[in-house]
PDB file of C-alpha atoms in Angstrom:
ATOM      1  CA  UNK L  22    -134.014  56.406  52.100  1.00  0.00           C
ATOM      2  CA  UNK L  23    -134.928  52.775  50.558  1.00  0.00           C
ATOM      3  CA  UNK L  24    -134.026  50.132  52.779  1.00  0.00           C
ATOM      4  CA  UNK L  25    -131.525  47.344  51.419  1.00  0.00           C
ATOM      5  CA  UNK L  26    -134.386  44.802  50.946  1.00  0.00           C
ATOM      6  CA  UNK L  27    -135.826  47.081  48.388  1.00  0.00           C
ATOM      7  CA  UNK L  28    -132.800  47.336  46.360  1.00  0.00           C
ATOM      8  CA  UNK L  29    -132.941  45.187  42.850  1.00  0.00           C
ATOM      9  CA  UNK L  30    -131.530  41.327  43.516  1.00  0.00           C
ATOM     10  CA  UNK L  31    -131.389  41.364  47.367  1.00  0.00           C
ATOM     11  CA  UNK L  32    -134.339  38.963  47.110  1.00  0.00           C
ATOM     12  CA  UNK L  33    -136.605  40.810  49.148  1.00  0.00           C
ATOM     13  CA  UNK L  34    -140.501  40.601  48.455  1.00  0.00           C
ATOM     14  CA  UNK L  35    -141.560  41.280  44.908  1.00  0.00           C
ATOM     15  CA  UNK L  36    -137.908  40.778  43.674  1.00  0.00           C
ATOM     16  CA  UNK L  37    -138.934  37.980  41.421  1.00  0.00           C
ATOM     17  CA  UNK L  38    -135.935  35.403  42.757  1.00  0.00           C
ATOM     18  CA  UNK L  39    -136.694  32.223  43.273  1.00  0.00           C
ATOM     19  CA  UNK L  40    -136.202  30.764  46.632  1.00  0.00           C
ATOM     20  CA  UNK L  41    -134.225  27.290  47.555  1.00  0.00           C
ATOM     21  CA  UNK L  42    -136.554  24.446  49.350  1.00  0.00           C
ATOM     22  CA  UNK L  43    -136.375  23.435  52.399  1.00  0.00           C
ATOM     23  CA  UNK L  44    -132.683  21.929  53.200  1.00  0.00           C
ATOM     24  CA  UNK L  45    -130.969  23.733  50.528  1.00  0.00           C
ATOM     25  CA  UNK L  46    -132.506  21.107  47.565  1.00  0.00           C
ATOM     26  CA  UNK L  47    -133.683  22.261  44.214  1.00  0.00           C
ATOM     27  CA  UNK L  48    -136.229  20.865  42.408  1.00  0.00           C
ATOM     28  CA  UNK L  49    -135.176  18.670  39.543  1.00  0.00           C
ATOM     29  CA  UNK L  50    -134.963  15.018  38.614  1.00  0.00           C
ATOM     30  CA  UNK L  51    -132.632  12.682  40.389  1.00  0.00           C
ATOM     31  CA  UNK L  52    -130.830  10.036  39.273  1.00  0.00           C
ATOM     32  CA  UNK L  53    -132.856   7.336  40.755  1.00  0.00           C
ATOM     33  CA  UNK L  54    -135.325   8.500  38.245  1.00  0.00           C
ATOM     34  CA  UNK L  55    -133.587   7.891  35.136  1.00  0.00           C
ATOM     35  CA  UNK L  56    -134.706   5.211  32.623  1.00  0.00           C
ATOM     36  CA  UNK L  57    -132.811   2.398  32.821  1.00  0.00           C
ATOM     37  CA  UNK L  58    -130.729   1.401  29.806  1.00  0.00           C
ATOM     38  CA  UNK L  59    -132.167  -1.804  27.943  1.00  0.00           C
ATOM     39  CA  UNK L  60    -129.205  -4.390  27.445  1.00  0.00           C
ATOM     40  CA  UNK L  61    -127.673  -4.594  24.166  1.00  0.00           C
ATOM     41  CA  UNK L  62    -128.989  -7.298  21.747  1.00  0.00           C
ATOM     42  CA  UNK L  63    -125.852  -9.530  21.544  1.00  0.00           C
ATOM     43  CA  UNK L  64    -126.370 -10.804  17.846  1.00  0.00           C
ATOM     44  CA  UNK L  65    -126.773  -6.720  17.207  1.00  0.00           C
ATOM     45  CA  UNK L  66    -123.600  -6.086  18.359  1.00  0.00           C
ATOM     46  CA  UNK L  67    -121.969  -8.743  17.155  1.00  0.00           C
ATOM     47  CA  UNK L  68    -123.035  -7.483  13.689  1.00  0.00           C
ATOM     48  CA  UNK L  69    -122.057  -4.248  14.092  1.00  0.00           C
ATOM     49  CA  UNK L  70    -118.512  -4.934  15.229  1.00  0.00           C
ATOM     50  CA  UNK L  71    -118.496  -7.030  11.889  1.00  0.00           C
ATOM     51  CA  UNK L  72    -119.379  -4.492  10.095  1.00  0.00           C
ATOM     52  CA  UNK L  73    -116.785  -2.348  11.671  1.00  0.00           C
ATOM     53  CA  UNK L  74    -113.713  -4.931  10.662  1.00  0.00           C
ATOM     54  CA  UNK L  75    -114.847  -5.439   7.618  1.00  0.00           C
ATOM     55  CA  UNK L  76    -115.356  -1.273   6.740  1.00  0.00           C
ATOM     56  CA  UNK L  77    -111.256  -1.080   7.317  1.00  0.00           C
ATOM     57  CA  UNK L  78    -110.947  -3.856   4.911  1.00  0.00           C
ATOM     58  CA  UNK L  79    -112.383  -7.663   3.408  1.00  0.00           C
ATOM     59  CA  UNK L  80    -111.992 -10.080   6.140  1.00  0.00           C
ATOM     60  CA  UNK L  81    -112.116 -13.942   6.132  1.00  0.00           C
ATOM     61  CA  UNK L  82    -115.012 -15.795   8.326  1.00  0.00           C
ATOM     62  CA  UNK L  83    -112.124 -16.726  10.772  1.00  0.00           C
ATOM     63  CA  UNK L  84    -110.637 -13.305  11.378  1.00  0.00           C
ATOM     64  CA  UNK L  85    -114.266 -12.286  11.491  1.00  0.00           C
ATOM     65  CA  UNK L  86    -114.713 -14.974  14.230  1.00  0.00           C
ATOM     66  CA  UNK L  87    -111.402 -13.781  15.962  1.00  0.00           C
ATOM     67  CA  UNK L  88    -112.798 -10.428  16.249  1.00  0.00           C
ATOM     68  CA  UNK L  89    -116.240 -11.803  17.741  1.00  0.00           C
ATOM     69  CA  UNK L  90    -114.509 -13.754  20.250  1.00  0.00           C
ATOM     70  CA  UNK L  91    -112.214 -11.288  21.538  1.00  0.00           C
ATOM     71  CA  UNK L  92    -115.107  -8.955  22.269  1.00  0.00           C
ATOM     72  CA  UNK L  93    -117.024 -11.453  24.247  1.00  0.00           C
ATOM     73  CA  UNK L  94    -119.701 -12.725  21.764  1.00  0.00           C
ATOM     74  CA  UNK L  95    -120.911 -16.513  22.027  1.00  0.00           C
ATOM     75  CA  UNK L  96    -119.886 -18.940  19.941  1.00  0.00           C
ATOM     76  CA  UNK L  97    -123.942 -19.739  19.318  1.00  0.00           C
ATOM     77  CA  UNK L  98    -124.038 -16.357  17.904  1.00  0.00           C
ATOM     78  CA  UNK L  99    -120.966 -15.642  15.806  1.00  0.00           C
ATOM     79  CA  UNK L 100    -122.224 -18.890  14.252  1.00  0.00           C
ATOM     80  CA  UNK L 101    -125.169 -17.534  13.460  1.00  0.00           C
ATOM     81  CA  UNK L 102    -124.000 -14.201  12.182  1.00  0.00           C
ATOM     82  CA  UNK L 103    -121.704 -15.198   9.951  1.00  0.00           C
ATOM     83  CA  UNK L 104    -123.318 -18.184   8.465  1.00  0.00           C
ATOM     84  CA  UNK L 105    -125.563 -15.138   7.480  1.00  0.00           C
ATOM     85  CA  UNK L 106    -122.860 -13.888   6.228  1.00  0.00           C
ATOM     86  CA  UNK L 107    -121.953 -16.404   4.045  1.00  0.00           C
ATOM     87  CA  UNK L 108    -125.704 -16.365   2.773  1.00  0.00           C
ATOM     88  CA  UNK L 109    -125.561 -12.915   1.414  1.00  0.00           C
ATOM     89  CA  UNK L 110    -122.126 -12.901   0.232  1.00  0.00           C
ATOM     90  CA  UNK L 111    -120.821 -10.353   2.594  1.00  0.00           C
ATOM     91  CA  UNK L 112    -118.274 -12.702   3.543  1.00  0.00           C
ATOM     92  CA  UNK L 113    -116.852 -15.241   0.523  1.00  0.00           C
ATOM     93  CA  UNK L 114    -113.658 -16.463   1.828  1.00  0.00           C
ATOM     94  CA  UNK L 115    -112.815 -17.882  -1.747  1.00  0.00           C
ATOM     95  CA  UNK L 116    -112.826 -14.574  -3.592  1.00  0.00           C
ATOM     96  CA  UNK L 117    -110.940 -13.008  -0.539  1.00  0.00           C
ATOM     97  CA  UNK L 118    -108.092 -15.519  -1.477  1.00  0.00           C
ATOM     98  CA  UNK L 119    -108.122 -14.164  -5.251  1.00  0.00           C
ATOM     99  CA  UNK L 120    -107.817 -10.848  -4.379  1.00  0.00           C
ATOM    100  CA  UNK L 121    -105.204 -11.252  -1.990  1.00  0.00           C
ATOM    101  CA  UNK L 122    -103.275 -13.158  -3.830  1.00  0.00           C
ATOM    102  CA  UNK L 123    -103.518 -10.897  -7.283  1.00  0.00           C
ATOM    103  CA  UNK L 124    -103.290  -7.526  -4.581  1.00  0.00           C
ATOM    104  CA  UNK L 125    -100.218  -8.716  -2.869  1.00  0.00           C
ATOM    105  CA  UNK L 126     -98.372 -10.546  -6.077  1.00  0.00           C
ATOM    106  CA  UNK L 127     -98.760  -7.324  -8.012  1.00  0.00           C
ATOM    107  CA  UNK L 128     -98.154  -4.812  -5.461  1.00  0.00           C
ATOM    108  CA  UNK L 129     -95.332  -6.205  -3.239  1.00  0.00           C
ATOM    109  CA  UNK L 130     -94.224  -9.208  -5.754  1.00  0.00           C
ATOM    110  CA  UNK L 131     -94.957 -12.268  -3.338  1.00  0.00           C
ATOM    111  CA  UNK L 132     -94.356 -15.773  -4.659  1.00  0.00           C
ATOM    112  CA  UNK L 133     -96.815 -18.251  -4.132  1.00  0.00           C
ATOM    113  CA  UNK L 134     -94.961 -19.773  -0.715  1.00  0.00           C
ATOM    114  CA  UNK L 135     -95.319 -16.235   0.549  1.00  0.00           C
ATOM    115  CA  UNK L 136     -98.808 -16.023   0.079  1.00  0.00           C
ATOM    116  CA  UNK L 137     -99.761 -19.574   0.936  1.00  0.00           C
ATOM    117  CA  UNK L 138     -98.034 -18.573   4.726  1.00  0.00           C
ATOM    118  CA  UNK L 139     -99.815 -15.314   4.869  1.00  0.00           C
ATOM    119  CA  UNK L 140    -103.422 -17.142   3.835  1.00  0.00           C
ATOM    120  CA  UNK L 141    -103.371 -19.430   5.968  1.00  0.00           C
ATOM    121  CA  UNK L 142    -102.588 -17.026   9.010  1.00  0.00           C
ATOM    122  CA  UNK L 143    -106.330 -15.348   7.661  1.00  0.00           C
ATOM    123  CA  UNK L 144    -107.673 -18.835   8.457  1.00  0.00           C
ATOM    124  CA  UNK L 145    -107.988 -19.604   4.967  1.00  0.00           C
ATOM    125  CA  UNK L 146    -109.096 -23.215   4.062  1.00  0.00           C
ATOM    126  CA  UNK L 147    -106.173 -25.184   2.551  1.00  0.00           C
ATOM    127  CA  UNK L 148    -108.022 -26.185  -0.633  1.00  0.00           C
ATOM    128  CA  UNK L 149    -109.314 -22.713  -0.977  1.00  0.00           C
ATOM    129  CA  UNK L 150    -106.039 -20.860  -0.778  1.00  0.00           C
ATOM    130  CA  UNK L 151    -104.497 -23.983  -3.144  1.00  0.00           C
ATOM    131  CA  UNK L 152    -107.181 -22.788  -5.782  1.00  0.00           C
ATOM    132  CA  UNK L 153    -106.819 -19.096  -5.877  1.00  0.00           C
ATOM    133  CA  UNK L 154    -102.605 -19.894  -5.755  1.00  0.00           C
ATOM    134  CA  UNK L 155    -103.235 -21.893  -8.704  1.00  0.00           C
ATOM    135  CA  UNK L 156    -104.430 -18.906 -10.524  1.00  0.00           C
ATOM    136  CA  UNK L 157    -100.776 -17.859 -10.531  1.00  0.00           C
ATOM    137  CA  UNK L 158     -98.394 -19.480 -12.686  1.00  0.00           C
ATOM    138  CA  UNK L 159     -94.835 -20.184 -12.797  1.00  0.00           C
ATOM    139  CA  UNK L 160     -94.071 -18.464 -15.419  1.00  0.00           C
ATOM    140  CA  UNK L 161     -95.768 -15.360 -13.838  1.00  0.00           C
ATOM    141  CA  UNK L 162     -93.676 -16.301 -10.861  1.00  0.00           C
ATOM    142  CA  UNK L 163     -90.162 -16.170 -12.781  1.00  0.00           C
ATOM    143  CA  UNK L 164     -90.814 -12.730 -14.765  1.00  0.00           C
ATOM    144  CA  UNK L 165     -92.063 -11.034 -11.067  1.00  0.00           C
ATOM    145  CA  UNK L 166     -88.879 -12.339 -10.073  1.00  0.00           C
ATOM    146  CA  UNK L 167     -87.107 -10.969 -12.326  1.00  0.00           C
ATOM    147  CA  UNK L 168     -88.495  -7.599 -12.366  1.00  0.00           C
ATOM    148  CA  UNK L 169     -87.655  -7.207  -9.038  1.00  0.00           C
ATOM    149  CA  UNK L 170     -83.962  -7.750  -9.449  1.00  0.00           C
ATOM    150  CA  UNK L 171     -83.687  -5.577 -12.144  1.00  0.00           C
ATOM    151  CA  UNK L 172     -85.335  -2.885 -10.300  1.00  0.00           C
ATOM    152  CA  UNK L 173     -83.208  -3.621  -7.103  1.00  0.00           C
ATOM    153  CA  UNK L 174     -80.349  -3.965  -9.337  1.00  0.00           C
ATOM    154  CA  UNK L 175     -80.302  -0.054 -10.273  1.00  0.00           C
ATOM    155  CA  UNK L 176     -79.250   1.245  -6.861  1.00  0.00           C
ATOM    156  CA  UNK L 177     -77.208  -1.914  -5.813  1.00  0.00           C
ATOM    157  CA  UNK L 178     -73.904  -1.443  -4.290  1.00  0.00           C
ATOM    158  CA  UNK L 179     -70.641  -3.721  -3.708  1.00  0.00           C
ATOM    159  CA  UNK L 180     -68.894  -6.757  -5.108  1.00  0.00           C
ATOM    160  CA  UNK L 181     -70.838  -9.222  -7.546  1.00  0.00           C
ATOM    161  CA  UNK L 182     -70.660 -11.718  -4.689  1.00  0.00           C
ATOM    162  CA  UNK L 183     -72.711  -9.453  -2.247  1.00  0.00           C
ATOM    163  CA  UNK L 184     -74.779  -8.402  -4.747  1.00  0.00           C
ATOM    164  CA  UNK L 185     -75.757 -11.521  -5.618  1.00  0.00           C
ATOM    165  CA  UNK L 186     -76.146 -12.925  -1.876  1.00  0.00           C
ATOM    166  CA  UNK L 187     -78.591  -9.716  -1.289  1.00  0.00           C
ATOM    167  CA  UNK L 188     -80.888 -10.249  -4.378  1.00  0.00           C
ATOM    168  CA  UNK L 189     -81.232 -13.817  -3.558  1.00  0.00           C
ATOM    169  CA  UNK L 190     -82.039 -13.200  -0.185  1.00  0.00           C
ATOM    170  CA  UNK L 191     -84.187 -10.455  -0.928  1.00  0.00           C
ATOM    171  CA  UNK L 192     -86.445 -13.166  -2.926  1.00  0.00           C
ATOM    172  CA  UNK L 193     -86.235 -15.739  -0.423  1.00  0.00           C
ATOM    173  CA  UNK L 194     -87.672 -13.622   2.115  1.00  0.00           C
ATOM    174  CA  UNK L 195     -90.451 -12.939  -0.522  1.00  0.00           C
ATOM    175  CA  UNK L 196     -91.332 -16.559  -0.850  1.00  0.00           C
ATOM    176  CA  UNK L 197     -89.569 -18.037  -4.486  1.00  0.00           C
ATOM    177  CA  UNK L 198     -87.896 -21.107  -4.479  1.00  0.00           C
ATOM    178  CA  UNK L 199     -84.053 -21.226  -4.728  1.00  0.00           C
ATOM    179  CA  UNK L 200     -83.373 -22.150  -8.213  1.00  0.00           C
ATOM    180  CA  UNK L 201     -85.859 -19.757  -9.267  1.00  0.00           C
ATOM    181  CA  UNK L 202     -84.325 -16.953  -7.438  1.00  0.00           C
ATOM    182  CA  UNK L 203     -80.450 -17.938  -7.924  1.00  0.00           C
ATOM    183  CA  UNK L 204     -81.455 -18.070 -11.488  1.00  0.00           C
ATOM    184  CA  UNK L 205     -83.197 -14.261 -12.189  1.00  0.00           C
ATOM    185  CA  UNK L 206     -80.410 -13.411 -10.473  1.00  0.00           C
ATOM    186  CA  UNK L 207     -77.082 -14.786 -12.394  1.00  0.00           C
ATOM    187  CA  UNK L 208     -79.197 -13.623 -15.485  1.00  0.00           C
ATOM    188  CA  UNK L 209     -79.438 -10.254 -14.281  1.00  0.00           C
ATOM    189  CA  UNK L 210     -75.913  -9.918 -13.144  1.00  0.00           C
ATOM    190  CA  UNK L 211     -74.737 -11.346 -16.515  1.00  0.00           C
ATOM    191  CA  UNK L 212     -76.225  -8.243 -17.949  1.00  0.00           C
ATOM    192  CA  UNK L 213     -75.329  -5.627 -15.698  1.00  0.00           C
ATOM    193  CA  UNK L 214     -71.489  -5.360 -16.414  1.00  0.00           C
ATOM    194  CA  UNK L 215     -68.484  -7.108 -17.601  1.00  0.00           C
ATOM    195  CA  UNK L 216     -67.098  -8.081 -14.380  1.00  0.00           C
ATOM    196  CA  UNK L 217     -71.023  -9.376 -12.972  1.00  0.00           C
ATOM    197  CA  UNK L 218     -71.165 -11.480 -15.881  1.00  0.00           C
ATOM    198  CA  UNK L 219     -67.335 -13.126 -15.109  1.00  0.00           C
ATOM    199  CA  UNK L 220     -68.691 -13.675 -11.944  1.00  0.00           C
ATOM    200  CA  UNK L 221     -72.201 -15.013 -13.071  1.00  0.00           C
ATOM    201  CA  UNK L 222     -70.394 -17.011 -15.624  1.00  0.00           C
ATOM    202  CA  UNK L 223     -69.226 -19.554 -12.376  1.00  0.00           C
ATOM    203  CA  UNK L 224     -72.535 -19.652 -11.073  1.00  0.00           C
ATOM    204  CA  UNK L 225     -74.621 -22.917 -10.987  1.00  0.00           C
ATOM    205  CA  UNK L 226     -77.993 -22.481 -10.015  1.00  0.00           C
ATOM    206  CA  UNK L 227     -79.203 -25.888  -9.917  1.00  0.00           C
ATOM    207  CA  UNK L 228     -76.278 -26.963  -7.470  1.00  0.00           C
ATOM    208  CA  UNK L 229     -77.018 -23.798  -5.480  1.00  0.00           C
ATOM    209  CA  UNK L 230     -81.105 -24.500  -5.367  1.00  0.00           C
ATOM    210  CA  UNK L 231     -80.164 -28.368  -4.005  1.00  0.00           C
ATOM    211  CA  UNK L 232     -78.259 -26.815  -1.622  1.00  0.00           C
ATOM    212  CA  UNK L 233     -80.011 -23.961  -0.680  1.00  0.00           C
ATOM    213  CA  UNK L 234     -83.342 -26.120  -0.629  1.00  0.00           C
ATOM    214  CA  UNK L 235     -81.801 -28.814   1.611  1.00  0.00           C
ATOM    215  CA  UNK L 236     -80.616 -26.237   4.032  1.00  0.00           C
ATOM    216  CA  UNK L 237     -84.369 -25.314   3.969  1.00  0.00           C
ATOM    217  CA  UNK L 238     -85.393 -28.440   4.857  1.00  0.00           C
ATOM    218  CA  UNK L 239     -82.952 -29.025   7.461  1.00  0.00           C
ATOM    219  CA  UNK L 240     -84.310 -25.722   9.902  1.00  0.00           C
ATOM    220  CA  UNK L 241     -87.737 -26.858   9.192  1.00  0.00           C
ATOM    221  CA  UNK L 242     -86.781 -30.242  10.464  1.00  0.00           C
ATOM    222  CA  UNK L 243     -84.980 -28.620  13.819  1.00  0.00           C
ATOM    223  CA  UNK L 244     -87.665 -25.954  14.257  1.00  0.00           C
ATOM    224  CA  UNK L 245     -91.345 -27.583  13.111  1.00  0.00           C
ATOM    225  CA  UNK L 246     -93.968 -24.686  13.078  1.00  0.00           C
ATOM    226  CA  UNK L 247     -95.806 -23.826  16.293  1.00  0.00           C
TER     227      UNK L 247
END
């Protein structure tokens, strides 16, 4: 009768198993062993978290330099990097101004106050942004304005009165100037139906831009920007 250390896996002799060391350890490589990790170059990374921001979209030098800072990089650096940058043209803060402005004119119908805010939240330099605004016209202004009333117009709802106080709001918020947007507005309304254009009729849009613009002035006076 075999005996149980002859049996197949009961690690007797011959069985082929392999036996733990002494105190239970197994041979292998220990931590203490490992190769320790070189520190990162810091004007590598700040490169590559450039090149992240600007893979999601173009950036200006000073969002660039937001992004930098927030991450921990030196100032000595993010100098470096992006006056590199500027070098090579991967960074051109004056033809990020033209396309934003044409992008967000055309695709959301911004007027020129509108844009000049949002550029100069990007960091953009004030005669930079003044030249690419330039680029856009008045009368490009007035017939974006119009377009948008006309379009709003369609599914517009109430009195003439409301109407009218929503459309002009509506291109306030977008940045035109009051007589500009009073005015794209009394002509649309004067088209629209008999009774809009009775109530157009008694609109003045010059007296309403001098008011509207000196109520404009007066909140800028009580609350200055931060």
């Amino acid at each position: 009768m075999a005996s149980a250390s002859d049996l197949p896996g009961a690690g007797g002799p011959g069985s082929g198993s392999e036996q733990p060391e002494s105190g239970g350890r197994r041979r292998g490589r220990g931590r203490d062993d490992a190769a320790p990790v070189p520190p990162r170059d810091e004007a590598e990374l700040a490169r590559e978290i450039c090149l992240r921001q600007l893979a999601v979209r173009p950036r200006t030098r000073a969002e660039l330099a937001g992004a930098l800072s927030r991450r921990g990089i030196s100032e000595e650096i993010a100098h470096q990097v992006l006056d590199r940058y500027d070098e090579v043209g991967i960074i051109d803060d004056a033809a990020f101004a033209r396309a934003w402005v044409t992008s967000r004119h055309q695709g959301r119908g911004l007027a020129r106050r509108a844009l000049a805010n949002e550029l100069r939240q990007r960091g953009v330099d004030r005669d930079i942004a003044s030249e690419a605004l330039g680029e856009l016209d008045e009368t490009t202004e007035e017939e974006t304005a119009r377009a948008l009333v006309e379009r709003k117009l369609r599914t517009a709802r109430g009195t003439p009165e409301a109407v009218f106080r929503r459309l002009v709001g509506m291109l306030a918020r977008k940045g035109y100037p009051p007589g500009v947007a009073i005015r794209a507005v009394k002509d649309a309304l004067a088209a629209q139906s008999a009774e809009a254009a009775e109530f157009a009729e008694y609109i003045d849009p010059d007296a309403l831009a001098d008011a509207e613009s000196e109520l404009d002035r007066s909140a800028r006076a009580e609350d200055p920007p931060g």
